Coordinates of C-alpha atoms and ligand atoms in Angstrom, one line a residue:
M1 CA 14.9 -12.0 5.5
K2 CA 13.2 -11.1 8.8
I3 CA 11.6 -7.8 9.8
I4 CA 13.3 -6.3 12.7
G5 CA 11.5 -2.7 13.0
T6 CA 8.6 -0.8 11.6
G7 CA 7.5 2.6 11.2
R8 CA 4.5 5.1 9.9
A9 CA 3.8 8.7 9.3
N10 CA 0.6 10.3 7.9
P11 CA -0.4 13.9 7.1
A12 CA -1.9 15.9 9.8
K13 CA -5.2 16.9 7.9
I14 CA -8.0 14.6 8.4
V15 CA -10.9 14.8 5.7
T16 CA -14.0 13.3 7.3
N17 CA -16.9 11.9 4.9
A18 CA -18.9 15.0 6.2
M19 CA -16.5 17.4 5.1
L20 CA -16.7 15.8 1.6
E21 CA -20.3 16.1 1.5
E22 CA -19.8 20.0 1.8
F23 CA -18.4 19.8 -2.0
L24 CA -19.6 16.6 -3.6
D25 CA -22.9 15.1 -4.1
T26 CA -22.2 12.2 -1.8
S27 CA -23.1 11.4 1.6
D28 CA -21.4 9.6 4.8
E29 CA -23.9 7.0 4.5
W30 CA -23.1 6.0 0.7
I31 CA -19.3 6.2 1.6
R32 CA -19.4 4.2 4.7
E33 CA -21.7 1.4 3.1
R34 CA -19.5 1.1 0.0
T35 CA -16.1 1.5 1.4
G36 CA -16.0 1.1 5.3
M37 CA -14.4 4.5 5.1
T38 CA -15.3 7.3 7.7
E39 CA -12.2 9.7 7.4
R40 CA -8.7 9.7 5.3
H41 CA -5.5 11.5 6.1
V42 CA -4.8 13.8 3.1
I43 CA -1.4 15.7 2.1
S44 CA -1.7 19.6 2.6
N45 CA 1.1 21.5 3.5
E46 CA 3.5 18.2 3.9
K47 CA 5.8 16.8 1.3
L48 CA 5.7 13.0 0.7
E49 CA 9.4 12.7 1.2
D50 CA 9.3 14.2 4.7
L51 CA 6.8 11.5 5.7
A52 CA 8.5 8.9 4.1
A53 CA 11.7 9.9 5.6
E54 CA 9.6 10.1 9.4
A55 CA 8.4 6.4 8.7
A56 CA 11.9 5.4 8.0
R57 CA 13.5 6.9 10.9
K58 CA 10.8 5.2 13.0
A59 CA 11.4 1.9 11.4
I60 CA 15.2 2.3 12.1
E61 CA 14.6 3.3 15.9
D62 CA 12.1 0.4 16.4
A63 CA 14.7 -1.9 14.7
G64 CA 17.6 -0.5 17.4
I65 CA 19.8 0.2 14.2
T66 CA 21.3 3.5 13.0
P67 CA 21.3 4.6 9.2
E68 CA 24.9 3.7 8.7
D69 CA 23.8 0.2 9.4
I70 CA 21.4 0.0 6.0
D71 CA 23.3 -1.2 3.1
Y72 CA 20.0 -0.7 0.7
I73 CA 17.4 1.2 0.5
I74 CA 14.1 0.3 -1.6
C75 CA 11.1 2.5 -2.1
S76 CA 7.8 2.0 -3.1
N77 CA 6.2 4.9 -4.6
V78 CA 4.0 5.6 -7.6
V79 CA 4.0 9.4 -7.8
N80 CA 5.4 12.2 -5.9
E81 CA 6.6 15.8 -6.5
Y82 CA 9.7 14.3 -8.0
I83 CA 10.0 12.5 -11.4
T84 CA 13.8 12.2 -10.7
P85 CA 15.8 11.3 -8.3
G86 CA 13.8 8.5 -6.9
L87 CA 12.0 9.1 -3.6
S88 CA 14.6 6.6 -2.0
C89 CA 17.7 8.9 -3.2
I90 CA 15.8 11.7 -1.0
I91 CA 15.2 9.4 2.0
Q92 CA 18.6 8.4 2.0
G93 CA 19.8 12.2 2.4
A94 CA 17.2 13.0 4.7
I95 CA 17.8 10.1 7.0
G96 CA 21.8 10.3 6.9
A97 CA 22.2 6.7 5.3
K98 CA 25.2 6.1 2.6
C99 CA 23.7 3.2 0.7
A100 CA 22.5 2.3 -2.6
C101 CA 18.8 3.1 -3.3
V102 CA 16.2 2.2 -5.8
D103 CA 12.5 2.8 -6.4
V104 CA 10.0 0.4 -7.3
N105 CA 6.5 1.0 -8.8
A106 CA 4.2 -2.0 -8.6
A107 CA 1.4 0.2 -7.7
C108 CA -0.7 -0.8 -4.7
S109 CA 1.2 -4.1 -4.6
G110 CA 4.8 -2.3 -4.1
F111 CA 5.4 -2.9 -0.6
I112 CA 5.3 -6.7 -0.9
Y113 CA 7.2 -6.5 -4.2
A114 CA 9.9 -4.5 -2.2
L115 CA 10.1 -7.1 0.8
D116 CA 10.6 -9.9 -1.9
M117 CA 13.4 -8.0 -3.6
A118 CA 15.0 -7.4 0.0
D119 CA 14.8 -11.1 0.5
D120 CA 16.5 -11.7 -2.7
R121 CA 19.1 -9.3 -2.1
I122 CA 19.9 -10.5 1.4
K123 CA 20.0 -14.2 -0.1
S124 CA 22.4 -13.2 -2.7
G125 CA 24.8 -11.9 0.0
K126 CA 24.5 -8.3 -1.6
A127 CA 23.1 -6.8 1.4
K128 CA 22.5 -7.5 5.2
T129 CA 20.1 -5.0 6.3
I130 CA 17.5 -3.0 4.1
L131 CA 15.3 -0.3 4.5
V132 CA 12.0 -0.8 2.6
V133 CA 9.5 2.3 2.5
A134 CA 6.1 2.5 1.1
A135 CA 5.4 6.0 0.4
E136 CA 2.1 7.6 -1.6
E137 CA -0.1 10.2 -2.2
P138 CA -2.7 9.1 -4.5
T139 CA -4.9 11.9 -3.6
R140 CA -2.7 13.8 -5.9
M141 CA -3.9 11.6 -8.9
V142 CA -7.3 11.6 -8.6
D143 CA -10.1 14.3 -9.8
W144 CA -11.4 16.0 -6.9
K145 CA -14.7 16.8 -8.4
D146 CA -15.3 13.4 -9.4
R147 CA -17.3 11.8 -6.4
S148 CA -16.6 8.0 -7.6
I149 CA -12.9 8.1 -7.1
C150 CA -11.9 11.0 -4.8
V151 CA -13.5 9.7 -1.8
L152 CA -11.7 6.2 -2.0
F153 CA -8.1 7.7 -1.3
G154 CA -5.7 8.9 1.6
D155 CA -2.0 9.4 1.6
G156 CA 1.0 8.3 4.0
A157 CA 3.9 6.2 4.3
G158 CA 4.7 2.9 6.1
A159 CA 8.5 1.4 6.5
A160 CA 10.2 -1.8 7.5
V161 CA 13.6 -2.7 8.4
V162 CA 14.7 -6.3 7.3
T163 CA 17.7 -8.2 7.9
E164 CA 19.1 -11.6 7.3
G165 CA 16.9 -14.4 8.6
D166 CA 14.5 -16.9 7.4
A167 CA 11.1 -15.5 8.2
L168 CA 9.9 -15.1 4.4
I169 CA 8.1 -18.3 4.5
C170 CA 7.0 -18.0 0.9
S171 CA 6.0 -15.3 -1.7
R172 CA 4.1 -14.8 -4.6
L173 CA 4.0 -12.1 -7.1
T174 CA 1.7 -11.9 -10.2
T175 CA 1.2 -9.3 -13.1
V176 CA -1.7 -9.4 -15.8
S177 CA -1.2 -6.2 -18.3
K178 CA -4.7 -4.7 -17.9
T179 CA -4.1 -1.1 -18.2
E180 CA -7.5 -0.1 -19.4
C181 CA -9.3 -0.7 -16.1
L182 CA -7.1 1.2 -13.7
H183 CA -4.4 4.2 -15.1
Y184 CA -3.1 7.6 -14.8
V185 CA -1.6 9.5 -17.5
R186 CA 0.4 12.5 -17.5
T187 CA 1.9 14.7 -20.6
L188 CA 5.6 15.2 -20.6
E189 CA 7.4 18.4 -21.6
P190 CA 6.8 19.3 -24.9
T191 CA 9.5 19.1 -27.7
P192 CA 9.7 20.5 -31.3
Y193 CA 9.2 17.1 -32.6
I194 CA 6.1 15.7 -30.9
T195 CA 3.3 14.9 -33.2
K196 CA 1.4 12.4 -31.5
Q197 CA -1.9 13.4 -29.7
E198 CA -1.3 13.5 -25.7
E199 CA -3.4 14.4 -22.9
S200 CA -3.0 14.6 -19.0
K201 CA -6.1 13.2 -17.0
P202 CA -6.9 12.2 -14.0
M203 CA -6.6 8.6 -12.6
F204 CA -9.3 6.4 -14.1
M205 CA -10.6 3.6 -12.4
N206 CA -13.4 0.7 -13.7
G207 CA -14.7 0.3 -9.9
R208 CA -16.5 -2.7 -10.4
E209 CA -14.0 -4.5 -12.5
V210 CA -10.9 -3.7 -9.6
F211 CA -13.5 -4.8 -7.5
K212 CA -14.0 -8.4 -8.7
T213 CA -10.3 -8.7 -9.8
A214 CA -9.0 -7.8 -6.7
V215 CA -11.4 -10.3 -4.7
L216 CA -10.6 -13.0 -6.9
S217 CA -6.9 -12.5 -7.4
S218 CA -6.1 -12.0 -3.5
S219 CA -8.3 -15.0 -2.6
R220 CA -6.3 -17.1 -5.1
D221 CA -2.9 -15.7 -3.8
I222 CA -3.7 -16.6 -0.3
R223 CA -4.7 -20.1 -1.0
T224 CA -1.7 -20.7 -3.2
L225 CA 0.4 -19.7 -0.7
L226 CA -1.4 -21.5 2.2
D227 CA -0.8 -24.7 0.1
K228 CA 2.8 -23.7 -0.4
A229 CA 3.5 -23.5 3.4
G230 CA 1.3 -26.4 4.2
L231 CA -1.0 -24.5 6.2
Q232 CA -4.9 -24.1 7.0
P233 CA -6.5 -20.6 6.8
G234 CA -6.6 -20.6 10.6
D235 CA -2.9 -21.0 11.0
I236 CA -2.5 -17.4 10.0
K237 CA -2.6 -14.8 12.8
Y238 CA -3.3 -11.9 10.8
Y239 CA -4.0 -11.3 7.0
I240 CA -2.8 -7.8 6.5
L241 CA -4.4 -7.2 3.3
H242 CA -4.3 -4.0 1.0
Q243 CA -6.5 -1.6 2.8
A244 CA -8.8 -0.6 -0.4
N245 CA -12.3 -1.3 0.4
M246 CA -13.6 -2.9 3.7
R247 CA -16.0 -5.0 1.5
I248 CA -13.2 -6.4 -0.5
I249 CA -11.5 -7.2 2.9
E250 CA -14.8 -9.1 3.9
S251 CA -15.3 -10.8 0.9
I252 CA -11.8 -12.3 0.9
C253 CA -12.7 -13.2 4.8
G254 CA -15.6 -15.1 3.4
Q255 CA -14.1 -17.1 0.9
L256 CA -11.7 -18.5 3.3
K257 CA -14.4 -19.2 5.8
L258 CA -12.7 -17.1 8.7
D259 CA -14.1 -14.7 11.1
M260 CA -13.1 -11.2 11.0
S261 CA -10.7 -11.3 14.1
H262 CA -8.1 -12.7 11.5
F263 CA -8.6 -9.7 9.4
P264 CA -7.1 -6.4 11.0
T265 CA -8.2 -3.4 9.1
N266 CA -7.7 0.7 9.4
V267 CA -9.3 1.5 6.2
A268 CA -12.2 3.6 8.3
H269 CA -9.3 5.8 9.2
Y270 CA -7.0 6.1 6.3
G271 CA -8.7 5.4 3.1
N272 CA -6.6 3.3 0.4
T273 CA -3.2 4.8 0.8
S274 CA -2.0 2.6 -2.1
S275 CA 1.2 0.3 -1.3
A276 CA 1.7 2.1 1.9
S277 CA -1.4 0.4 3.4
V278 CA 0.1 -2.6 4.3
A279 CA 3.0 -1.3 5.6
I280 CA 1.2 1.1 7.7
L281 CA -1.2 -1.5 9.1
L282 CA 1.7 -3.8 9.8
D283 CA 3.1 -0.8 11.9
E284 CA 0.1 -0.3 13.8
L285 CA -0.4 -3.9 14.9
N286 CA 3.5 -4.1 15.9
R287 CA 3.2 -0.9 18.0
D288 CA -0.2 -1.7 19.6
G289 CA 1.7 -5.0 20.9
K290 CA -0.8 -7.3 18.8
L291 CA 2.3 -9.3 17.2
H292 CA 3.8 -11.8 19.1
K293 CA 7.1 -14.1 18.2
G294 CA 6.0 -17.0 16.2
D295 CA 3.1 -15.4 14.7
K296 CA 2.4 -16.1 11.1
L297 CA 1.1 -13.3 9.0
L298 CA 0.1 -13.4 5.3
L299 CA 0.5 -10.0 3.7
S300 CA -1.6 -9.5 0.4
A301 CA -2.3 -6.5 -2.0
F302 CA -3.3 -5.8 -5.6
G303 CA -3.0 -2.9 -7.6
A304 CA -3.0 -1.4 -11.0
G305 CA -1.1 -3.3 -13.6
F306 CA -2.8 -5.6 -12.7
T307 CA -0.4 -6.4 -10.2
T308 CA -0.6 -8.7 -7.0
G309 CA 2.0 -9.5 -4.4
A310 CA 1.7 -11.7 -1.1
C311 CA 3.6 -13.5 1.3
I312 CA 3.6 -15.5 4.6
I313 CA 6.0 -13.9 7.1
E314 CA 6.9 -15.2 10.7
W315 CA 7.0 -12.6 13.0
T316 CA 10.2 -12.9 14.9
K317 CA 10.9 -9.8 16.9
Ligands
COA1 N1 -21.4 9.1 -3.2 C1 -22.7 9.0 -3.9 N2 -23.1 8.2 -5.0 C2 -21.9 7.7 -5.7 C3 -20.6 7.6 -5.2 C4 -20.3 8.6 -4.1 N3 -19.2 9.0 -3.6 N4 -19.4 7.3 -6.2 C5 -20.3 6.6 -6.9 N5 -21.7 6.9 -6.7 C6 -22.8 6.5 -7.4 C7 -22.7 6.2 -8.9 O1 -23.0 7.2 -9.7 C8 -23.8 5.0 -9.0 O2 -24.9 5.9 -9.3 P1 -26.2 5.2 -10.6 O3 -26.5 4.2 -10.0 O4 -27.2 6.5 -10.4 O5 -25.2 5.1 -11.6 C9 -24.0 4.4 -7.7 O6 -23.3 5.1 -6.7 C10 -23.2 2.9 -7.9 O7 -22.2 3.2 -8.4 P2 -21.0 1.8 -8.5 O8 -19.7 2.3 -9.1 O9 -21.7 0.8 -9.4 O10 -20.8 1.4 -6.9 P3 -20.1 0.2 -6.4 O11 -21.0 -0.4 -5.6 O12 -19.3 -0.7 -7.4 O13 -18.7 0.7 -5.6 C11 -16.5 1.5 -5.2 C12 -17.9 1.8 -6.0 C13 -15.6 2.3 -6.5 C14 -16.7 1.9 -4.2 C15 -16.3 0.1 -5.7 O14 -16.6 -0.6 -7.0 C16 -15.0 -0.4 -5.3 O15 -14.3 -0.3 -4.4 N6 -14.1 -0.8 -6.3 C17 -12.6 -1.3 -6.3 C18 -11.8 0.1 -6.1 C19 -10.4 -0.2 -5.6 O16 -10.4 -1.2 -4.7 N7 -9.6 0.6 -6.0 C20 -8.1 0.5 -5.7 C21 -7.4 -0.5 -6.6 S1 -5.7 -0.4 -5.8

């Protein structure tokens, strides 16, 4: 496959670190030093499906196609107001497409899993042009009284249109079941037969454990892919990493002995937008004219599961 268009949409409400200081025992200094974040876009009166559809429309426009040209939609999403139908079905109706749709939940790695699935579907001849959307509202999963977690997240949507091509040089997906260090559990409707104990709780995260696992696994994925592609770290124009924490990105950069010019970031302004983060950053680079034909990009993300996804893509637009 190759990427022919990108788009993004973020909520209007911007929550600065100073605004968090008003109701949490935290400080702008602590948040900036530990995470690199200064502000994040947080859903208030918007619906995630509207942001997802807006990102999709922009990607379709950027690709120079129409919704009728799309023959499959994959949406990466962890939560939204609907348990069912999938967000991809809602996006399909909103943009006026007619194709089959499916949602994937690979947590923050989901956009890369979705790109990989899109590549498989195109290779198998089952689809020609696929819309991949990553739309997330992690701010609805966390306890806003818990300073150790709510400051980290933001909401948003990113999208890419992909079609036949050979720009996906290689990819790597991994999963190690490790639910204890990062999870979010909700109760379902009661029935007359439920006898087990159930409890809804906000997202739980062992931050230090996730930090270590993220740096190790992302660095490993990057090295594996560089070896597979026969490339040196410096051959990659941009490492488009999951924007979870500036210190994680800097640690990965240090492991590769590169300077930060290869590591564009936007975590300062968006926070961690889960699987949307790589898609949003890709769109920013595209729209800012920073991507040129022939550039090699390495996308890498990690998330609950524990999942990781990484791929090397040549920019062909
Ligand atoms: N403001 C002020 N103090 C805070 C705080 C906040 N928002 N959050 C936590 N603290 C305090 C803690 O209570 C602790 O205080 P103590 O020493 O008195 O007990 C202290 O800061 C250090 O906490 P700790 O959790 O050890 O900090 P840390 O350096 O590990 O940074 C994270 C915390 C969450 C920023 C960091 O672990 C991280 O980024 N982990 C990865 C998270 C991630 O990427 N998640 C997404 C996965 S997809």
